[in-house]
Short mmCIF file of C-alpha atoms and ligand atoms in Angstrom, two decimals:
data_model
loop_
_atom_site.label_atom_id
_atom_site.label_comp_id
_atom_site.label_asym_id
_atom_site.label_seq_id
_atom_site.Cartn_x
_atom_site.Cartn_y
_atom_site.Cartn_z
CA MET M 1034 148.76 139.24 76.89
CA ASP M 1035 146.49 136.89 78.83
CA LEU M 1036 145.68 138.67 82.10
CA GLY M 1037 144.78 135.39 83.80
CA LEU M 1038 141.32 136.57 84.75
CA ASN M 1039 139.11 134.09 82.87
CA GLY M 1040 136.28 132.91 85.14
CA ARG M 1041 136.83 135.60 87.78
CA THR M 1042 133.96 137.77 89.04
CA ALA M 1043 133.87 141.55 89.33
CA ILE M 1044 131.65 144.27 90.69
CA VAL M 1045 131.92 147.39 88.55
CA CYS M 1046 130.11 150.36 90.07
CA ALA M 1047 128.61 153.21 88.05
CA ALA M 1048 129.15 151.29 84.83
CA SER M 1049 126.29 151.94 82.41
CA LYS M 1050 128.33 154.64 80.64
CA GLY M 1051 131.71 156.31 80.47
CA LEU M 1052 134.77 155.08 82.34
CA GLY M 1053 132.91 152.48 84.44
CA ARG M 1054 131.46 150.90 81.34
CA ALA M 1055 134.87 150.89 79.67
CA CYS M 1056 136.34 149.03 82.67
CA ALA M 1057 133.46 146.53 82.58
CA GLU M 1058 133.99 145.93 78.85
CA ALA M 1059 137.73 145.40 79.21
CA LEU M 1060 137.23 142.93 82.07
CA ALA M 1061 134.50 141.11 80.13
CA ALA M 1062 136.92 140.75 77.20
CA GLU M 1063 139.19 138.84 79.63
CA GLY M 1064 136.37 136.43 80.51
CA VAL M 1065 135.29 138.07 83.79
CA ASP M 1066 131.65 137.68 84.88
CA LEU M 1067 130.24 141.01 86.00
CA VAL M 1068 127.78 142.68 88.31
CA ILE M 1069 127.39 146.20 86.96
CA ASN M 1070 125.56 149.06 88.58
CA ALA M 1071 124.05 152.47 87.78
CA ARG M 1072 120.85 154.25 88.79
CA THR M 1073 119.00 154.37 85.45
CA ALA M 1074 117.70 150.83 84.89
CA GLU M 1075 117.01 151.13 81.16
CA THR M 1076 120.51 152.31 80.20
CA LEU M 1077 122.11 149.83 82.58
CA GLU M 1078 120.16 146.85 81.24
CA LYS M 1079 121.02 147.78 77.67
CA THR M 1080 124.71 148.02 78.58
CA ALA M 1081 124.58 144.65 80.35
CA GLU M 1082 123.00 143.00 77.30
CA GLU M 1083 125.55 144.55 74.93
CA ILE M 1084 128.56 143.49 77.03
CA ALA M 1085 127.23 139.95 77.55
CA ALA M 1086 126.52 139.56 73.83
CA ALA M 1087 129.92 140.91 72.80
CA HIS M 1088 132.02 138.85 75.20
CA GLY M 1089 129.96 135.78 76.18
CA VAL M 1090 130.21 136.43 79.92
CA LYS M 1091 127.47 136.68 82.55
CA VAL M 1092 126.56 140.32 83.22
CA THR M 1093 124.08 141.06 86.02
CA PRO M 1094 122.71 144.62 86.13
CA VAL M 1095 121.80 146.03 89.56
CA ALA M 1096 119.99 149.35 89.17
CA CYS M 1097 120.48 151.42 92.32
CA ASP M 1098 122.32 154.36 93.81
CA VAL M 1099 125.64 152.96 95.00
CA THR M 1100 126.16 155.96 97.30
CA ALA M 1101 123.15 154.85 99.40
CA ALA M 1102 123.41 152.03 101.98
CA GLU M 1103 120.49 150.12 100.39
CA GLY M 1104 122.14 150.41 96.98
CA ARG M 1105 125.40 148.95 98.23
CA GLU M 1106 123.48 146.10 99.90
CA GLN M 1107 121.79 145.28 96.59
CA VAL M 1108 125.09 145.25 94.72
CA LEU M 1109 126.76 143.06 97.35
CA ALA M 1110 123.77 140.68 97.46
CA ALA M 1111 124.24 140.10 93.73
CA CYS M 1112 127.97 139.38 94.20
CA PRO M 1113 128.96 138.83 97.84
CA ALA M 1114 132.44 137.48 97.09
CA PRO M 1115 133.91 139.30 94.09
CA ASP M 1116 137.49 138.76 92.93
CA ILE M 1117 137.60 142.31 91.58
CA LEU M 1118 135.95 145.53 92.77
CA ILE M 1119 135.95 148.66 90.66
CA ASN M 1120 134.79 151.62 92.72
CA ASN M 1121 133.19 154.44 90.81
CA ALA M 1122 130.35 156.94 91.15
CA GLY M 1123 129.33 160.21 89.59
CA GLY M 1124 131.61 163.10 90.42
CA PRO M 1125 130.47 166.04 92.57
CA PRO M 1126 129.19 169.19 90.84
CA PRO M 1127 131.54 172.07 90.00
CA GLY M 1128 131.22 175.41 91.74
CA ASP M 1129 132.61 177.90 94.24
CA PHE M 1130 133.22 176.67 97.79
CA ARG M 1131 131.52 179.78 99.15
CA ASP M 1132 128.25 178.42 97.78
CA TRP M 1133 128.58 174.96 99.34
CA ASP M 1134 127.10 174.15 102.72
CA ARG M 1135 127.72 171.18 104.99
CA GLU M 1136 125.21 169.01 103.12
CA ASP M 1137 127.06 169.52 99.83
CA TRP M 1138 130.29 168.38 101.47
CA VAL M 1139 128.64 165.40 103.16
CA LYS M 1140 127.20 164.31 99.80
CA ALA M 1141 130.59 164.51 98.07
CA VAL M 1142 132.41 162.71 100.88
CA ASP M 1143 129.67 160.04 100.95
CA ALA M 1144 129.87 159.40 97.21
CA ASN M 1145 133.57 159.72 96.50
CA MET M 1146 135.21 158.68 99.75
CA LEU M 1147 132.92 156.69 102.07
CA THR M 1148 131.11 154.60 99.43
CA PRO M 1149 134.34 153.02 98.12
CA ILE M 1150 135.65 152.53 101.67
CA LEU M 1151 132.44 150.77 102.76
CA LEU M 1152 132.41 148.51 99.70
CA ILE M 1153 136.06 147.63 100.30
CA LYS M 1154 135.25 146.86 103.93
CA ALA M 1155 132.52 144.45 102.79
CA VAL M 1156 134.71 142.42 100.42
CA VAL M 1157 138.37 142.78 101.36
CA ASP M 1158 138.59 140.16 104.12
CA GLY M 1159 137.05 137.52 101.84
CA MET M 1160 139.54 138.43 99.12
CA MET M 1161 142.41 138.08 101.58
CA GLU M 1162 141.16 134.66 102.72
CA ARG M 1163 140.90 133.51 99.10
CA ARG M 1164 144.35 134.94 98.34
CA PHE M 1165 143.26 136.99 95.35
CA GLY M 1166 141.72 140.43 95.07
CA ARG M 1167 142.04 143.45 92.84
CA ILE M 1168 140.44 146.73 93.88
CA VAL M 1169 140.62 149.79 91.66
CA ASN M 1170 139.25 153.15 92.72
CA ILE M 1171 138.40 155.48 89.86
CA THR M 1172 139.30 158.90 91.25
CA SER M 1173 140.56 161.88 89.26
CA ALA M 1174 143.63 163.74 88.08
CA ALA M 1175 142.38 166.29 90.63
CA VAL M 1176 143.98 164.11 93.33
CA LYS M 1177 147.39 164.99 91.90
CA ALA M 1178 146.69 168.54 90.73
CA PRO M 1179 143.52 170.23 92.03
CA ILE M 1180 141.01 171.58 89.51
CA PRO M 1181 139.79 174.98 90.79
CA ILE M 1182 136.05 174.55 90.04
CA LEU M 1183 135.98 170.97 91.37
CA GLY M 1184 136.78 171.65 95.02
CA LEU M 1185 134.35 168.99 96.28
CA SER M 1186 136.07 166.39 94.12
CA ASN M 1187 139.58 167.59 95.06
CA GLY M 1188 138.77 167.22 98.75
CA ALA M 1189 136.73 164.00 98.88
CA ARG M 1190 138.97 162.02 96.54
CA ALA M 1191 142.14 163.10 98.33
CA GLY M 1192 140.60 161.71 101.53
CA LEU M 1193 139.97 158.34 99.87
CA THR M 1194 143.49 158.29 98.45
CA GLY M 1195 145.04 158.94 101.86
CA PHE M 1196 143.09 156.12 103.49
CA ILE M 1197 143.93 153.65 100.72
CA ALA M 1198 147.63 154.49 100.97
CA GLY M 1199 147.60 152.78 104.35
CA LEU M 1200 145.16 149.91 103.76
CA SER M 1201 146.75 148.82 100.47
CA ARG M 1202 149.98 147.98 102.32
CA GLU M 1203 148.08 145.68 104.69
CA THR M 1204 146.28 143.63 102.05
CA VAL M 1205 149.02 143.02 99.47
CA ARG M 1206 150.59 140.22 101.55
CA CYS M 1207 147.45 138.22 100.70
CA ASN M 1208 147.62 139.10 96.98
CA VAL M 1209 144.93 141.75 97.35
CA THR M 1210 145.96 145.01 95.72
CA ILE M 1211 144.25 148.39 95.95
CA ASN M 1212 145.15 151.14 93.49
CA GLY M 1213 143.76 154.38 92.14
CA LEU M 1214 143.28 155.23 88.49
CA LEU M 1215 143.29 159.00 87.98
CA PRO M 1216 141.54 160.10 84.80
CA GLY M 1217 142.43 163.34 83.12
CA PRO M 1218 140.02 164.45 80.39
CA PHE M 1219 138.21 161.45 78.87
CA ASP M 1220 135.48 161.74 76.28
CA THR M 1221 132.40 160.93 78.40
CA ASP M 1222 129.16 162.63 79.43
CA ARG M 1223 130.89 163.84 82.59
CA LEU M 1224 133.52 165.68 80.54
CA LYS M 1225 130.78 167.29 78.45
CA GLY M 1226 129.22 168.60 81.71
CA THR M 1227 132.55 169.92 83.01
CA LEU M 1228 133.30 171.68 79.71
CA LYS M 1229 129.83 173.24 79.71
CA ALA M 1230 130.29 174.58 83.27
CA ARG M 1231 133.66 176.04 82.38
CA ALA M 1232 132.31 177.58 79.18
CA GLU M 1233 129.49 179.26 81.10
CA LYS M 1234 131.86 180.55 83.79
CA GLU M 1235 134.26 181.97 81.21
CA GLY M 1236 131.56 183.22 78.81
CA ARG M 1237 132.83 181.04 75.95
CA SER M 1238 131.34 178.37 73.73
CA VAL M 1239 131.64 174.71 74.74
CA GLU M 1240 133.35 173.93 71.40
CA ASP M 1241 135.95 176.60 72.10
CA VAL M 1242 136.73 175.21 75.56
CA ARG M 1243 136.83 171.64 74.24
CA ALA M 1244 139.26 172.63 71.46
CA GLU M 1245 141.49 174.32 74.03
CA VAL M 1246 141.43 171.31 76.38
CA SER M 1247 142.45 169.06 73.47
CA ALA M 1248 145.07 171.42 72.05
CA THR M 1249 146.75 172.11 75.41
CA ASN M 1250 147.00 168.43 76.32
CA PRO M 1251 150.43 167.05 75.33
CA ALA M 1252 148.59 164.27 73.45
CA GLY M 1253 146.67 166.92 71.47
CA ARG M 1254 143.38 165.23 72.31
CA VAL M 1255 141.18 163.95 75.12
CA GLY M 1256 141.29 160.32 76.16
CA ASP M 1257 139.22 157.48 74.74
CA PRO M 1258 137.36 155.64 77.56
CA ALA M 1259 138.50 152.32 76.02
CA GLU M 1260 142.10 153.31 76.87
CA PHE M 1261 141.06 153.76 80.47
CA GLY M 1262 139.30 150.38 80.51
CA GLN M 1263 142.40 148.60 79.22
CA ALA M 1264 144.56 150.14 81.96
CA CYS M 1265 142.02 149.04 84.55
CA ALA M 1266 141.97 145.44 83.27
CA TRP M 1267 145.77 145.31 83.31
CA LEU M 1268 145.85 146.54 86.91
CA CYS M 1269 143.39 143.77 87.78
CA GLY M 1270 145.47 141.11 86.03
CA ALA M 1271 146.92 138.10 87.80
CA GLN M 1272 150.42 139.43 87.02
CA SER M 1273 149.80 142.79 88.77
CA GLY M 1274 150.00 141.47 92.35
CA PHE M 1275 153.13 143.53 93.18
CA ILE M 1276 151.47 146.85 92.37
CA THR M 1277 149.56 148.31 95.30
CA GLY M 1278 148.89 151.71 96.83
CA GLN M 1279 149.67 153.40 93.52
CA ASN M 1280 147.81 156.23 91.86
CA ILE M 1281 148.19 156.01 88.14
CA LEU M 1282 147.52 159.13 86.13
CA LEU M 1283 145.95 158.69 82.70
CA ASP M 1284 146.01 162.22 81.36
CA GLY M 1285 147.99 162.28 78.11
CA GLY M 1286 150.91 163.80 80.02
CA ALA M 1287 148.99 166.88 81.17
CA PHE M 1288 150.50 166.82 84.67
CA PRO M 1289 153.90 168.43 84.11
CA GLY M 1290 155.88 166.77 86.93
CA THR M 1291 158.96 164.62 86.40
CA LEU M 1292 157.55 162.05 88.86
P1 NAP Z 1147 129.74 159.49 83.01
O1 NAP Z 1147 130.11 159.23 81.61
O2 NAP Z 1147 128.80 160.60 83.34
O3 NAP Z 1147 129.16 158.12 83.61
C1 NAP Z 1147 128.80 158.05 84.96
C2 NAP Z 1147 128.23 156.66 85.22
O4 NAP Z 1147 128.04 156.54 86.62
C3 NAP Z 1147 126.89 156.41 84.58
O5 NAP Z 1147 126.78 155.04 84.27
C4 NAP Z 1147 125.93 156.78 85.71
O6 NAP Z 1147 124.66 156.19 85.49
C5 NAP Z 1147 126.69 156.21 86.89
N1 NAP Z 1147 126.39 156.81 88.20
C6 NAP Z 1147 126.49 158.11 88.53
N2 NAP Z 1147 126.16 158.29 89.82
C7 NAP Z 1147 125.85 157.06 90.31
C8 NAP Z 1147 125.41 156.59 91.57
N3 NAP Z 1147 125.23 157.43 92.59
N4 NAP Z 1147 125.18 155.27 91.73
C9 NAP Z 1147 125.37 154.42 90.70
N5 NAP Z 1147 125.77 154.80 89.49
C10 NAP Z 1147 126.01 156.12 89.29
O7 NAP Z 1147 131.03 159.79 83.92
P2 NAP Z 1147 132.57 159.37 83.69
O8 NAP Z 1147 133.23 160.38 82.87
O9 NAP Z 1147 132.63 157.94 83.32
O10 NAP Z 1147 133.13 159.58 85.17
C11 NAP Z 1147 133.31 158.53 86.09
C12 NAP Z 1147 134.02 159.12 87.30
O11 NAP Z 1147 135.31 159.60 86.90
C13 NAP Z 1147 133.29 160.30 87.93
O12 NAP Z 1147 133.43 160.27 89.32
C14 NAP Z 1147 134.03 161.50 87.36
O13 NAP Z 1147 133.95 162.62 88.18
C15 NAP Z 1147 135.45 160.94 87.30
N6 NAP Z 1147 136.29 161.69 86.33
C16 NAP Z 1147 135.97 161.71 85.02
C17 NAP Z 1147 136.79 162.45 84.14
C18 NAP Z 1147 136.47 162.52 82.67
O14 NAP Z 1147 137.11 163.30 81.96
N7 NAP Z 1147 135.55 161.77 82.14
C19 NAP Z 1147 137.90 163.13 84.63
C20 NAP Z 1147 138.18 163.08 85.98
C21 NAP Z 1147 137.37 162.35 86.83
P3 NAP Z 1147 123.31 156.79 86.19
O15 NAP Z 1147 123.37 158.27 86.01
O16 NAP Z 1147 122.21 156.12 85.50
O17 NAP Z 1147 123.42 156.39 87.64
#
């Protein structure tokens, strides 16, 4: 299926590894020129070179912290008028809410709620004027079903989701869609960290916890980041202009609800 994206431009945040990288790769395969971001310059530059070489598109790496105002300015300076914006950042640390103070909450809300909102604010009016825009927020399955040790994530991402539910209905008239992609367990560095924290809390080995997470998922495995990237590219496709304000769970069926 041709997604009709050849020659478009995208900003993909937090994209040197994991789910962000997978989204960048899937968009590049559709002929989209990219500005990708992450904090560690060396890893980011290597990723940019690999994606450009594999897909023959222009990939501009911008090494900065996207949760900081200066970082967002750098990313937007490299691509002031993107057709596509993929919002992503590292997830907040796990823990017990009794141990978190105001600063911990402010950090989580800054990274996983306010950063995407501020980036959207910077680009959405231009998208609406140009009559094309696709915005995807990478959130978490925790938006649908809270994960006990990820309270900071549960809270901050739910806030983003609530705000987008309203805005996405205002932009779609101009062919600008805003949707959430909710990852369940995907095989990335972040998952390794979450499994390690759970293993320590429960006094078990990481391998044991990982085997349980795979075995108890209806798919009998964790997700491949490439699967996530493909879903993201499809949601950004020219044909997806009637899908907005949705939160699509990619979790192998782990959430047990009928709807
Ligand atoms: P990952 O494999 O650890 O990759 C994170 C990427 O984000 C790296 O490229 C990292 O590079 C970059 N990054 C982190 N903080 C950043 C910042 N402040 N500014 C710019 N770049 C930043 O993580 P992932 O699994 O892809 O997770 C992506 C998001 O999905 C996270 O928010 C995570 O919580 C969420 N999620 C993941 C899963 C899962 O199973 N994988 C499940 C639910 C939710 P640098 O460190 O160099 O900046």
